[in-house]
mmCIF file of C-alpha atoms and ligand atoms in Angstrom:
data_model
loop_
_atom_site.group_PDB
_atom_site.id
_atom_site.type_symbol
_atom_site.label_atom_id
_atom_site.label_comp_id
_atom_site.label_asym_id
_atom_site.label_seq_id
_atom_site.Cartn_x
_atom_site.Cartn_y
_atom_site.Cartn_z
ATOM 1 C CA UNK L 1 110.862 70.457 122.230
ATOM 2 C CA UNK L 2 114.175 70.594 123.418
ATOM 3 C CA UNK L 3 117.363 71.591 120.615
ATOM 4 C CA UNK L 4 119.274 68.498 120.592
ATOM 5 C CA UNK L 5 122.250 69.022 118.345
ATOM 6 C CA UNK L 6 124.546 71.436 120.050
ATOM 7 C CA UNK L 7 124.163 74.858 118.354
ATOM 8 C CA UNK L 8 127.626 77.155 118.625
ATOM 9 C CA UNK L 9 126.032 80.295 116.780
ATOM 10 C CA UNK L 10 123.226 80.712 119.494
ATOM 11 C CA UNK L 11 123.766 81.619 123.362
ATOM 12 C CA UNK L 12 121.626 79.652 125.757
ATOM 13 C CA UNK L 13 120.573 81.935 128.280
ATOM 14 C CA UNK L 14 119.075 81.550 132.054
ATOM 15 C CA UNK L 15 115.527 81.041 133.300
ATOM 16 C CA UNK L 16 113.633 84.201 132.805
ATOM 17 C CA UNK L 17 113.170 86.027 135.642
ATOM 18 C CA UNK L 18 116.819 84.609 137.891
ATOM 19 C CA UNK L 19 119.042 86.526 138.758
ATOM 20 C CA UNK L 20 121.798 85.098 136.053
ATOM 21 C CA UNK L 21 118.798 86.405 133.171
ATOM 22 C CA UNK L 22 119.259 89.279 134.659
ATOM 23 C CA UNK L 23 122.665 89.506 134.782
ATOM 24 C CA UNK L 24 122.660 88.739 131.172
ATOM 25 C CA UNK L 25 119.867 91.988 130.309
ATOM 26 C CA UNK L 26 122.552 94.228 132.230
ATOM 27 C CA UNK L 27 125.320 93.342 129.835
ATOM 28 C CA UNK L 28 123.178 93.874 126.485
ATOM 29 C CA UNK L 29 122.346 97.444 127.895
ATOM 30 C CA UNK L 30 125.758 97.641 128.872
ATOM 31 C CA UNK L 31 126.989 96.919 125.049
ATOM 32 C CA UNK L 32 123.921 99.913 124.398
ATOM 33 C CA UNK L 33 121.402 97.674 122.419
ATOM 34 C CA UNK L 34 118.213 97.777 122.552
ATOM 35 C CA UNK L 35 116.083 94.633 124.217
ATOM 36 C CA UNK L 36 113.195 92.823 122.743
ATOM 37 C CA UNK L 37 112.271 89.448 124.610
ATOM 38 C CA UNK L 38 109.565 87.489 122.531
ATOM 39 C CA UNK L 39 107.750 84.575 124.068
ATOM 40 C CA UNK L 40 107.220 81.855 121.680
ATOM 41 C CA UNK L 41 104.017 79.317 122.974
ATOM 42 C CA UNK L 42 101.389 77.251 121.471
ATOM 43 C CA UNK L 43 100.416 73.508 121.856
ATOM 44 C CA UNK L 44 102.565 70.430 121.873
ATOM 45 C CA UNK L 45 104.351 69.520 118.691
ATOM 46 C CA UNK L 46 103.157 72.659 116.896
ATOM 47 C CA UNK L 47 106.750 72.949 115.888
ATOM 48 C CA UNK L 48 107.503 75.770 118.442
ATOM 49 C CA UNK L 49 111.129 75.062 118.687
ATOM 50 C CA UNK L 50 111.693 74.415 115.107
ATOM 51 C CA UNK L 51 110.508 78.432 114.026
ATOM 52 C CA UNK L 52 113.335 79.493 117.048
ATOM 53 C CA UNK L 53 115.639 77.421 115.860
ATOM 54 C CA UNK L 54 114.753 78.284 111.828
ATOM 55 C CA UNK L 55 114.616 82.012 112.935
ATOM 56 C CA UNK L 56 117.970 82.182 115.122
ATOM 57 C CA UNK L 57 120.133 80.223 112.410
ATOM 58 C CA UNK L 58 118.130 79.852 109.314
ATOM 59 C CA UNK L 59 118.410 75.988 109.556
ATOM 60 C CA UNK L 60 115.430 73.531 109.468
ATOM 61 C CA UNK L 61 117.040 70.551 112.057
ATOM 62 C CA UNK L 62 114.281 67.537 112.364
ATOM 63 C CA UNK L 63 115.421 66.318 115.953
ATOM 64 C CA UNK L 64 114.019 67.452 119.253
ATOM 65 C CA UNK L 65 113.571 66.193 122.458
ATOM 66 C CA UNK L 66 111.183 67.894 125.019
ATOM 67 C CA UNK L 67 111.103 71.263 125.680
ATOM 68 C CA UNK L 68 113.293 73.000 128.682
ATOM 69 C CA UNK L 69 112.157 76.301 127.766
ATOM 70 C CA UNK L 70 115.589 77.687 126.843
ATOM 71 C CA UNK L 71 116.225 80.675 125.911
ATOM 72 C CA UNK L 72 118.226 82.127 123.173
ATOM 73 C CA UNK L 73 119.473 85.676 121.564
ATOM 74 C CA UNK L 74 120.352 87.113 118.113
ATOM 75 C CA UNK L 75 121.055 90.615 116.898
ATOM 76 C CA UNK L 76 118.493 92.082 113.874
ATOM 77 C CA UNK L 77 118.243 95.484 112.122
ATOM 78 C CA UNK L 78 115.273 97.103 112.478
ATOM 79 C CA UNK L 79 114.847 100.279 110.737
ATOM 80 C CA UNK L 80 118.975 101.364 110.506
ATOM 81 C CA UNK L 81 119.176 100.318 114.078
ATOM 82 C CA UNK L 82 120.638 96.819 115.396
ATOM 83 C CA UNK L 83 118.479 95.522 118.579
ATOM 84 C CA UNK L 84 119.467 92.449 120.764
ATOM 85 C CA UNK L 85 116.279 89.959 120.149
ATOM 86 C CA UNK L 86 115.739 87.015 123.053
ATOM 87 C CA UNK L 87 113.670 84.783 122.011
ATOM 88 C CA UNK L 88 112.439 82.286 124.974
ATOM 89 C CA UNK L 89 111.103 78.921 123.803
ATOM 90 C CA UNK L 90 108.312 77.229 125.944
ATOM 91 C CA UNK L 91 106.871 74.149 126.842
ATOM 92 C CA UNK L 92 103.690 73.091 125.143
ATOM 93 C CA UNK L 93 100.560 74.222 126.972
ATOM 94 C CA UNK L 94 98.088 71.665 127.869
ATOM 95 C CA UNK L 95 94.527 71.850 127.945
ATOM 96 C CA UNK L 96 92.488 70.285 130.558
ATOM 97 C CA UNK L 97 88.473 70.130 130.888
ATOM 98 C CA UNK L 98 87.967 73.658 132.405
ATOM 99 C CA UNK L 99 90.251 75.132 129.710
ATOM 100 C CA UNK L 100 93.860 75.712 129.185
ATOM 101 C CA UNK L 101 96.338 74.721 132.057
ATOM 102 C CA UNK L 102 99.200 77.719 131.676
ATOM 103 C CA UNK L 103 101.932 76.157 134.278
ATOM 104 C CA UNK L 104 104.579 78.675 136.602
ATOM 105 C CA UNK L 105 107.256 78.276 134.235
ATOM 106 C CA UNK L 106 104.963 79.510 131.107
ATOM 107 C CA UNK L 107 103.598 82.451 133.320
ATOM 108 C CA UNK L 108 106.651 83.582 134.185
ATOM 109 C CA UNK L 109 107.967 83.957 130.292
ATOM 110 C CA UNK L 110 104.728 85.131 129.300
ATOM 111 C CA UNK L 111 105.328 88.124 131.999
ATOM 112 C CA UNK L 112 108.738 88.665 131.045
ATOM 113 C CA UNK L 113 107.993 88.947 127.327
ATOM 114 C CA UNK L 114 107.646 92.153 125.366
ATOM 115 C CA UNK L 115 106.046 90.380 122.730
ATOM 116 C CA UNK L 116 104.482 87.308 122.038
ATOM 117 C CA UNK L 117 104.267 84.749 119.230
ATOM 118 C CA UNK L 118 101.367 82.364 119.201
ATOM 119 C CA UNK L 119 102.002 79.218 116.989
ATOM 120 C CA UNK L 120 99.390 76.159 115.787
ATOM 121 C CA UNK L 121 99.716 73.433 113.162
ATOM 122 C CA UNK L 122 97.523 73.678 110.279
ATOM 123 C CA UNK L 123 97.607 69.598 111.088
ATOM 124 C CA UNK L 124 96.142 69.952 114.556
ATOM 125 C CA UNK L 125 92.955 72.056 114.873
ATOM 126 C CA UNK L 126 92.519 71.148 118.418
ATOM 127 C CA UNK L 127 95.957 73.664 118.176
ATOM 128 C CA UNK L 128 94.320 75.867 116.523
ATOM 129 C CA UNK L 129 91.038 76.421 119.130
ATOM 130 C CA UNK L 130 93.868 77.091 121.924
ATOM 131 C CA UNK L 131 94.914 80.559 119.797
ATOM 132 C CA UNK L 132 91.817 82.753 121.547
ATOM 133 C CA UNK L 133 92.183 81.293 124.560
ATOM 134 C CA UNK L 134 96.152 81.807 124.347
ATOM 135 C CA UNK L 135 95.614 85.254 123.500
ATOM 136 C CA UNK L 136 93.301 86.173 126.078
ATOM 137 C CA UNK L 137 95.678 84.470 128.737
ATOM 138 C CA UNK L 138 98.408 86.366 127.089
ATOM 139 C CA UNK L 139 96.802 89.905 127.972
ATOM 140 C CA UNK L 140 95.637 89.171 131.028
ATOM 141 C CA UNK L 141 98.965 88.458 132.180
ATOM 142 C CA UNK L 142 99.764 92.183 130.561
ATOM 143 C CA UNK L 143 97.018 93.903 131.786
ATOM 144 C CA UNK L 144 97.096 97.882 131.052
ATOM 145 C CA UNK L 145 99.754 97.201 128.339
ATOM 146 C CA UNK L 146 98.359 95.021 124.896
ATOM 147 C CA UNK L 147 101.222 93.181 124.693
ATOM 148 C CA UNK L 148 102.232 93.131 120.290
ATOM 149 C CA UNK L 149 101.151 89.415 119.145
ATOM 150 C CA UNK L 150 101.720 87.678 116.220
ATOM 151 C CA UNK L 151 99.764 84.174 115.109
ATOM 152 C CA UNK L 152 101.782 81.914 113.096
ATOM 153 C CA UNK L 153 100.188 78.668 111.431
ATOM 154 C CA UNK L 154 102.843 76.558 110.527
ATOM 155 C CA UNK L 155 103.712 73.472 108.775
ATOM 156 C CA UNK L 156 102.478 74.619 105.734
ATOM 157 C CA UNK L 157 104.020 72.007 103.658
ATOM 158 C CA UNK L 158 101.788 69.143 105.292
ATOM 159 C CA UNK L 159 98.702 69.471 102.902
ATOM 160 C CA UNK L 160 97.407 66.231 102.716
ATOM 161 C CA UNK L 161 97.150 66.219 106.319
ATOM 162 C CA UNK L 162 96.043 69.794 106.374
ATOM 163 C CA UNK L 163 93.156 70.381 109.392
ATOM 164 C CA UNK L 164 93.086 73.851 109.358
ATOM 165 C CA UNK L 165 92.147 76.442 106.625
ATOM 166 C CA UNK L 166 94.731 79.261 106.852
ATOM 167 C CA UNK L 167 92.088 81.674 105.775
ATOM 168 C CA UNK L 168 90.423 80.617 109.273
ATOM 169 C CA UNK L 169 93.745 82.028 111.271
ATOM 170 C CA UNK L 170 94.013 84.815 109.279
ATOM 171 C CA UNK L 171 90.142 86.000 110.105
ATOM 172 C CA UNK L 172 90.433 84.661 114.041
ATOM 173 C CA UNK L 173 93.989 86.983 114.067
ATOM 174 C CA UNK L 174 92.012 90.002 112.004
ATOM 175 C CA UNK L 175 89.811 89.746 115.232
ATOM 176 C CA UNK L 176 92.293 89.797 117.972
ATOM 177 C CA UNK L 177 94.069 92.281 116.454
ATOM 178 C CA UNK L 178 97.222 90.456 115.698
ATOM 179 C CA UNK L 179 99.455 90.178 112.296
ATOM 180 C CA UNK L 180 99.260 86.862 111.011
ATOM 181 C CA UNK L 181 101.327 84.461 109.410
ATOM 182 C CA UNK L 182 100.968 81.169 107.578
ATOM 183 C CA UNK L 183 104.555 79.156 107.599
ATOM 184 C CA UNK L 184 106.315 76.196 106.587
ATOM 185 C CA UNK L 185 109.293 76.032 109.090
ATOM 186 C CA UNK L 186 110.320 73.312 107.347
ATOM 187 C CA UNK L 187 110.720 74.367 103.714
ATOM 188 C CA UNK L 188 110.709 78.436 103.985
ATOM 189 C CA UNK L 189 112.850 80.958 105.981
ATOM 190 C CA UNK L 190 111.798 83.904 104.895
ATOM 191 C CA UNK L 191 108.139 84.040 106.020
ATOM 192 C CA UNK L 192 109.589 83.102 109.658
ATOM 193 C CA UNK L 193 112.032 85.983 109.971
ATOM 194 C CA UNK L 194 109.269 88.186 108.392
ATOM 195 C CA UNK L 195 106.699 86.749 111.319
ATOM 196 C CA UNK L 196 109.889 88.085 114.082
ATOM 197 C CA UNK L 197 110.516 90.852 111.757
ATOM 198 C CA UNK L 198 107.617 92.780 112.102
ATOM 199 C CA UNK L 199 107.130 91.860 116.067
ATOM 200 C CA UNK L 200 109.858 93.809 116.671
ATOM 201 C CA UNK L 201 109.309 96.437 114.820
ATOM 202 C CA UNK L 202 105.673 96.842 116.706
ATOM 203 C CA UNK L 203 107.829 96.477 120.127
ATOM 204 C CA UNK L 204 111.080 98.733 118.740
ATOM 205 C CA UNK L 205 107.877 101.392 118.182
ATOM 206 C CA UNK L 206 106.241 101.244 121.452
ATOM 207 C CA UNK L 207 109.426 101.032 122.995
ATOM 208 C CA UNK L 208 110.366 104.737 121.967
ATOM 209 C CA UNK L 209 106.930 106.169 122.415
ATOM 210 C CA UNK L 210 109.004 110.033 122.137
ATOM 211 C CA UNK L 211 109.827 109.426 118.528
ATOM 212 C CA UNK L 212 106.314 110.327 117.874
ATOM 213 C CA UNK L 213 105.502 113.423 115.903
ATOM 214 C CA UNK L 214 103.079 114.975 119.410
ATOM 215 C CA UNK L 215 106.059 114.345 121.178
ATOM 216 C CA UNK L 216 109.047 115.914 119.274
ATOM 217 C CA UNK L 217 107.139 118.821 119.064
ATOM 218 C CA UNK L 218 106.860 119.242 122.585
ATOM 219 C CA UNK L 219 109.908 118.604 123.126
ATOM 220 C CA UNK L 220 111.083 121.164 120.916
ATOM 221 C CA UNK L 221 109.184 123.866 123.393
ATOM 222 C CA UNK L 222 111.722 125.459 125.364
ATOM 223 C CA UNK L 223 111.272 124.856 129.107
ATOM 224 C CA UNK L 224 111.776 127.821 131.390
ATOM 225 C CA UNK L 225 114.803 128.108 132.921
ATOM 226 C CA UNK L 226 115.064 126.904 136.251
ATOM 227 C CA UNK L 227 117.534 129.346 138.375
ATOM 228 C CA UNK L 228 120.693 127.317 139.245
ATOM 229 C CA UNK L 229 122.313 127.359 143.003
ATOM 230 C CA UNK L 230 124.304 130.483 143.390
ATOM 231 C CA UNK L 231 121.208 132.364 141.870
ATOM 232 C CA UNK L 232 119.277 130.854 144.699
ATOM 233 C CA UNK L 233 121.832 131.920 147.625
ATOM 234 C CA UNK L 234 122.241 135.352 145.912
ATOM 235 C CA UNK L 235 118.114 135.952 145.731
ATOM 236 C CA UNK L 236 117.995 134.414 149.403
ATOM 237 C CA UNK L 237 120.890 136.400 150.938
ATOM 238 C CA UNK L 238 119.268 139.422 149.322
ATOM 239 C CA UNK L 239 115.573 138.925 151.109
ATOM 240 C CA UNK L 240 117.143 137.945 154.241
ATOM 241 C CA UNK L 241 119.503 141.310 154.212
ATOM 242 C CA UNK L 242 116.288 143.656 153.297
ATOM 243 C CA UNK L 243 113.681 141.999 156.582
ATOM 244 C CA UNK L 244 117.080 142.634 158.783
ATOM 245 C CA UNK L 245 116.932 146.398 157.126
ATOM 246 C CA UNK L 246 113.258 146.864 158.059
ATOM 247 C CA UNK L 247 113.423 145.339 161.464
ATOM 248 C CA UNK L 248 116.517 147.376 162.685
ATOM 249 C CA UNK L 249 114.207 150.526 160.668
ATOM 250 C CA UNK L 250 111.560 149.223 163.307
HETATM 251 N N1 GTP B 1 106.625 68.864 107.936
HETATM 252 C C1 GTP B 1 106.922 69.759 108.882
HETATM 253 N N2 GTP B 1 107.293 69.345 110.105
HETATM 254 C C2 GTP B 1 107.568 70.287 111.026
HETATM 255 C C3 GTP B 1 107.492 71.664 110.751
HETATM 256 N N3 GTP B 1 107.822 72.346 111.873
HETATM 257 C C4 GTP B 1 108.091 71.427 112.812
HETATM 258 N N4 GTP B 1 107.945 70.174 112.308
HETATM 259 C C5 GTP B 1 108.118 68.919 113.022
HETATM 260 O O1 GTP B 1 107.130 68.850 114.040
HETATM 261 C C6 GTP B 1 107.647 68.152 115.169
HETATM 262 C C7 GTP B 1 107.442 68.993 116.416
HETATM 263 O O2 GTP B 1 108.267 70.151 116.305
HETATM 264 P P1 GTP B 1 108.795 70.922 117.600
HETATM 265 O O3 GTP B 1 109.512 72.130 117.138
HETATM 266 O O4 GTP B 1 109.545 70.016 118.461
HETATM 267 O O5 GTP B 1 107.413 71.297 118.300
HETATM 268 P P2 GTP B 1 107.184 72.011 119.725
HETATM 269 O O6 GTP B 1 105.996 72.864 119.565
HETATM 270 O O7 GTP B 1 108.432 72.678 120.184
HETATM 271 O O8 GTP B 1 106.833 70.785 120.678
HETATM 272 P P3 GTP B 1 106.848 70.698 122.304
HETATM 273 O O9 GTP B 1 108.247 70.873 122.763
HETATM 274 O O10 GTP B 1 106.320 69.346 122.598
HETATM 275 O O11 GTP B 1 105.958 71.766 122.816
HETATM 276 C C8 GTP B 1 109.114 67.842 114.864
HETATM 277 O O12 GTP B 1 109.205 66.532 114.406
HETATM 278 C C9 GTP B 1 109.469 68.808 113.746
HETATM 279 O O13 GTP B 1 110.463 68.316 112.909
HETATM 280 C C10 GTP B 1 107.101 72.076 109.422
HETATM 281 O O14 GTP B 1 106.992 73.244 109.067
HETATM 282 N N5 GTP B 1 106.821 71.065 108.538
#
């Protein structure tokens, strides 16, 4: 669903993927941040816009209306270092007989995405059967790169209505290989920003693949030197001069 109070702290941002989003990436690396650009998706009503909103300005707001898939940003610290997070909220996906029904727009944000968070209700298991399929989709759409994922179950709070045993997302995200996290957007911030927390640390990490230990230490080789232009001219001027001296010695 779609913010409807009008939100000054958070920047609404282009369609992912147009030229204007682009525009907007340029200036962040301009101002020498760091990106990380997290897809949020799951079923209708799952309370998808609810976790940005919670995560983006700690506030729990009860009033939607339908998703436009906007797109938002926020700065975090991640180890010491502050990155520029956009966080792209999506319409919920439908599923049809022959499976789930992923349209352009979702695609497109899925693509554009460094990271991915995958959100269900504990009220809705029909929500929570779309997660494998979701993740699958998800990779796909990454292939050669497994994109960082993280599940969240939320509305937490809803236990008399409760369909889904958390202990059920936890094992299904043990098998996909994704952190998991079981929320109540309504009633608790701090397991949301934890769920964002740690997807961006996974993304800050593969992002800067040379801070590894293999890597620094290669680095730290020194690299023969590589002779620079007048060297060249001098070396070249030399062989030309001594095949002149043999063919005049002819
Ligand atoms: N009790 C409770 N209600 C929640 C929670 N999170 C979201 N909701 C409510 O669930 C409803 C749906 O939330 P949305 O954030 O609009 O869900 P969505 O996934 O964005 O929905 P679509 O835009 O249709 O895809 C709203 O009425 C929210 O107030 C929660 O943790 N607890």
């Amino acid at each position: 669903m779609r913010l409807i109070q009008n939100m000054c702290t958070i920047a609404e941002y282009p369609a992912p993927g147009s030229a204007a989003a682009a525009a907007a990436d340029c200036c962040l690396g301009v101002a020498g941040r760091r990106l990380v650009k997290i897809a949020v998706v799951g079923a209708s009503g799952v309370g998808k816009t609810a976790l940005v909103v919670r995560f983006l300005t700690k506030r729990f707001i009860g009033d939607y209306e339908r998703n436009a898939g906007n797109l938002y940003t926020r700065q975090v610290q991640i180890e010491g270092e502050t990155l520029a997070i956009q966080v792209q909220d999506t319409p919920g996906v439908q599923v049809h007989e022959n499976g789930l029904s992923c349209g352009e727009q979702l695609n497109r944000c899925i693509r554009w995405a460094d990271a991915v968070v995958i959100v269900f209700s504990v009220t809705d298991y029909k929500s929570y059967e779309l997660i494998g399929q979701l993740h699958q989709h998800v990779q796909q759409l990454h292939l050669g790169s497994r994109l960082p994922v993280v599940v969240v179950a939320n509305k937490a709070d809803l236990l008399h209505v409760k369909q889904v045993d958390p202990q059920l997302g936890l094992q299904l995200a043990g098998v996909l290989g994704c952190s998991f996290y079981e929320v109540s957007v309504s009633e608790n911030y701090n397991d949301v920003y934890n769920a964002f927390h740690v997807l961006c640390k996974e993304v800050s990490h593969k992002q800067q693949p040379s801070s590894t230990p293999e890597k620094r230490r290669t680095s730290l080789i020194p690299r023969p030197k590589s002779p620079n232009m007048q060297d060249l001219k001098r070396r070249f001027k030399q062989a030309l001069s001594a095949k002149v001296r043999t063919v005049t010695s002819v």
